[in-house]
XYZ file of C-alpha atoms in Angstrom:
278
model
C 117.459 45.521 134.173
C 116.367 48.578 132.154
C 119.257 50.816 131.123
C 118.632 54.569 131.341
C 121.031 57.487 130.874
C 121.675 58.158 134.559
C 123.697 61.380 134.456
C 121.173 63.315 132.373
C 118.497 62.287 134.858
C 120.381 64.078 137.637
C 120.684 67.492 135.946
C 122.192 70.621 137.380
C 120.152 73.813 137.601
C 119.967 75.436 134.204
C 120.235 72.137 132.337
C 117.786 71.617 129.465
C 118.113 67.973 128.503
C 116.721 65.916 125.633
C 116.372 62.219 126.440
C 115.187 59.910 123.635
C 113.847 56.576 124.885
C 112.539 53.265 123.598
C 109.268 52.037 125.062
C 107.366 52.355 128.313
C 109.899 50.467 130.419
C 112.630 53.025 129.690
C 110.217 55.919 130.154
C 109.060 54.615 133.521
C 112.579 53.819 134.716
C 113.683 57.329 133.778
C 110.701 58.874 135.577
C 111.485 56.940 138.753
C 115.186 57.889 138.738
C 114.478 61.538 137.931
C 111.966 61.756 140.793
C 114.388 60.168 143.254
C 117.126 62.587 142.228
C 114.844 65.609 142.452
C 113.694 64.694 145.942
C 117.283 64.012 147.029
C 118.225 67.489 145.824
C 115.230 68.961 147.722
C 113.751 70.508 144.595
C 110.147 70.754 143.516
C 109.584 67.825 141.139
C 107.129 68.652 138.345
C 106.099 65.762 136.072
C 104.132 66.655 132.942
C 102.477 63.642 131.332
C 100.935 63.017 127.940
C 101.129 59.309 127.083
C 99.200 58.505 130.245
C 97.111 60.362 132.812
C 98.572 61.869 135.986
C 96.492 59.380 137.991
C 97.994 56.417 136.182
C 101.513 57.819 136.550
C 100.962 58.367 140.253
C 99.623 54.835 140.623
C 102.799 53.079 139.456
C 105.330 55.725 140.530
C 104.344 56.196 144.174
C 105.225 52.631 145.281
C 108.668 52.958 143.632
C 109.705 56.203 145.356
C 110.101 56.129 149.154
C 108.218 58.988 150.790
C 106.347 59.863 147.595
C 102.932 60.375 149.222
C 104.330 62.665 151.921
C 106.328 64.630 149.330
C 103.265 65.097 147.154
C 101.155 66.176 150.118
C 103.839 68.727 151.031
C 103.836 70.157 147.510
C 107.283 68.808 146.644
C 105.922 66.598 143.842
C 103.310 67.624 141.281
C 102.000 65.598 138.354
C 100.120 67.495 135.653
C 98.574 66.533 132.335
C 100.173 68.135 129.309
C 96.748 69.442 128.269
C 96.715 71.491 131.485
C 100.281 72.776 131.097
C 101.213 73.094 127.427
C 98.079 73.242 125.304
C 95.155 75.541 124.604
C 92.451 74.112 122.381
C 94.704 71.158 121.616
C 97.518 73.355 120.247
C 100.804 74.415 121.788
C 100.499 77.618 123.817
C 104.072 78.835 124.489
C 102.958 81.571 126.867
C 100.983 79.059 128.905
C 104.026 76.771 129.168
C 106.366 79.533 130.315
C 103.853 81.038 132.722
C 103.132 77.563 134.081
C 106.813 76.954 134.825
C 107.095 80.359 136.495
C 104.017 79.557 138.601
C 105.598 76.231 139.591
C 108.647 78.179 140.736
C 106.462 80.446 142.874
C 104.711 77.420 144.389
C 108.074 75.786 145.062
C 109.279 78.843 146.950
C 106.114 78.880 149.052
C 106.835 75.277 150.044
C 110.492 75.901 150.820
C 112.056 74.712 147.560
C 113.969 77.332 145.637
C 114.148 75.466 142.330
C 112.104 73.286 139.957
C 112.996 69.908 138.476
C 110.686 69.284 135.487
C 110.250 66.006 133.591
C 108.231 66.504 130.426
C 106.705 63.893 128.130
C 107.428 65.467 124.751
C 105.003 63.269 122.824
C 102.559 66.200 122.817
C 104.515 67.594 119.856
C 104.698 64.494 117.669
C 102.172 65.907 115.183
C 104.308 68.972 114.464
C 107.870 68.160 115.424
C 109.324 71.209 113.654
C 107.177 73.616 115.643
C 108.046 71.721 118.800
C 111.780 72.013 118.104
C 111.379 75.755 117.502
C 109.635 76.094 120.860
C 112.321 74.040 122.632
C 114.994 76.319 121.171
C 113.141 79.479 122.231
C 112.697 78.072 125.746
C 116.461 77.867 126.264
C 116.524 81.523 127.324
C 114.532 80.640 130.454
C 117.160 78.149 131.589
C 119.797 80.865 131.714
C 118.085 82.118 134.885
C 119.195 78.834 136.535
C 116.232 78.108 138.795
C 114.960 75.366 136.500
C 116.258 72.027 135.245
C 114.235 70.002 132.759
C 114.453 66.662 130.997
C 112.296 66.302 127.877
C 111.502 62.667 127.056
C 111.208 61.843 123.339
C 109.687 58.497 122.372
C 111.577 56.994 119.428
C 108.424 55.060 118.603
C 106.539 58.303 117.895
C 109.197 60.585 116.417
C 111.101 59.814 113.196
C 114.884 59.892 113.322
C 115.165 63.359 111.756
C 112.806 64.787 114.378
C 114.814 63.183 117.196
C 118.037 64.610 115.765
C 116.440 68.044 115.452
C 115.208 67.886 119.043
C 118.555 66.832 120.511
C 120.380 69.564 118.572
C 118.266 72.384 120.041
C 118.797 71.076 123.585
C 122.103 72.096 125.187
C 122.447 68.590 126.672
C 121.599 65.189 125.231
C 123.230 61.755 125.338
C 126.099 61.310 122.874
C 126.474 65.007 122.012
C 128.668 67.834 123.266
C 127.507 69.263 126.592
C 126.903 72.997 126.922
C 125.937 74.850 130.077
C 125.202 78.559 130.278
C 123.931 81.334 132.507
C 122.517 84.757 131.728
C 124.515 87.588 133.290
C 123.416 91.107 134.115
C 126.446 93.076 135.335
C 127.477 93.520 132.604
C 124.694 92.079 130.440
C 125.743 88.973 128.609
C 126.272 85.276 128.880
C 128.520 82.816 130.671
C 129.010 79.590 128.727
C 131.050 76.504 129.547
C 131.450 72.932 128.329
C 131.963 72.204 124.627
C 130.457 73.598 121.418
C 130.361 71.697 118.148
C 128.006 70.650 115.379
C 125.864 68.513 117.713
C 124.680 71.396 119.911
C 125.233 74.338 117.576
C 121.487 75.062 117.132
C 121.136 75.242 120.921
C 124.047 77.690 121.086
C 122.434 79.798 118.363
C 119.211 80.036 120.379
C 121.119 81.110 123.500
C 122.983 83.828 121.592
C 119.779 85.210 120.049
C 118.880 87.082 123.241
C 122.095 89.100 123.070
C 121.239 90.693 119.727
C 118.489 92.658 121.505
C 120.690 93.865 124.382
C 121.569 97.577 124.217
C 125.064 98.741 125.110
C 128.051 96.579 125.919
C 127.691 92.797 126.122
C 130.271 90.396 127.551
C 130.332 86.683 126.735
C 132.368 84.872 129.373
C 133.770 81.801 127.625
C 136.733 81.502 129.989
C 135.699 77.974 131.018
C 134.761 76.794 127.533
C 136.670 73.615 126.765
C 136.203 73.510 122.996
C 134.590 75.493 120.214
C 134.486 74.508 116.563
C 134.694 76.936 113.663
C 130.953 76.833 112.963
C 130.075 77.782 116.535
C 132.714 80.524 116.484
C 131.017 81.906 113.378
C 127.754 82.099 115.336
C 129.510 84.399 117.793
C 130.685 86.477 114.854
C 127.163 86.753 113.420
C 125.806 87.814 116.818
C 128.433 90.524 117.184
C 127.914 91.691 113.588
C 124.206 92.194 114.334
C 125.078 94.546 117.192
C 126.752 97.987 117.231
C 130.391 97.740 116.236
C 132.765 97.109 119.158
C 129.978 96.475 121.692
C 130.506 92.696 122.047
C 133.395 91.232 124.031
C 134.407 87.604 124.509
C 136.618 86.539 127.417
C 138.298 83.224 126.633
C 141.438 81.112 126.868
C 143.984 81.044 124.049
C 142.631 77.883 122.301
C 139.209 79.507 121.903
C 140.781 82.836 120.910
C 142.727 80.998 118.208
C 139.522 79.639 116.664
C 137.905 83.076 116.823
C 140.852 84.542 114.953
C 140.652 81.702 112.432
C 137.107 82.706 111.443
C 138.022 86.416 111.637
C 135.614 86.982 114.510
C 138.030 89.562 115.908
C 136.878 91.927 113.149
C 133.562 92.220 115.044
C 134.304 90.871 118.546
C 136.640 92.326 121.152
C 138.586 89.190 122.155
C 139.991 89.353 125.697
C 142.136 86.416 126.666
C 142.024 85.127 130.239
C 144.863 86.751 132.150
C 145.142 89.819 129.929
C 145.162 93.092 131.777
């Protein structure tokens, strides 16, 4: 029996998950479970391969997933090579990745699926793990639109421990770290964030806040369902507000979060509105 982290392989829309694994058996077991979950949810399942070809993946995966052939014929499952989705001339092409995901969304809608479930073999970035982590962090903004869920598989046999730790930290969700979920908001512009924020996912939180520094006018961060925030993450909120016009950033939160914001003197830059206040 191969153990895989089941809950992260059944992500909610907007989830950007990092899943380290050990060896082909874990990778294949995770791919099977992710595909089953995506089909059960009636999403478009997009599998991006690197360690092996799409043809080889299809060859072992199809017999393990009931209805796979029909789903693929109907456009509900797609398997692409990383070279055709992430790379140009052998190097990462961020625009190609983001446009490719948007195109997958358009194809999904044409076939009656409103959302995309993407499973990505992250071994394409093993030669430059720092650049890969920077791209993963920048990609978080896309997940705030909440039509996409993705699990990025990191092979512990290819990535050193520090690279794995860097990758998990820039993902809002990973096994054995605090779980953060978020959504971009437009009326008013801002962010809704829930779950927990601590040292383990602080870089991911920083990447999500970065978008707000460019927003003109008032911004509201709805943290009313945030379960926990540590002082370091509260300071990130302070830095974001300090980079914006004075008084233009509001945070809606419960008293425990407000207490931490006061502790780091965030209320000198942030308008703190407690849940239930008039």
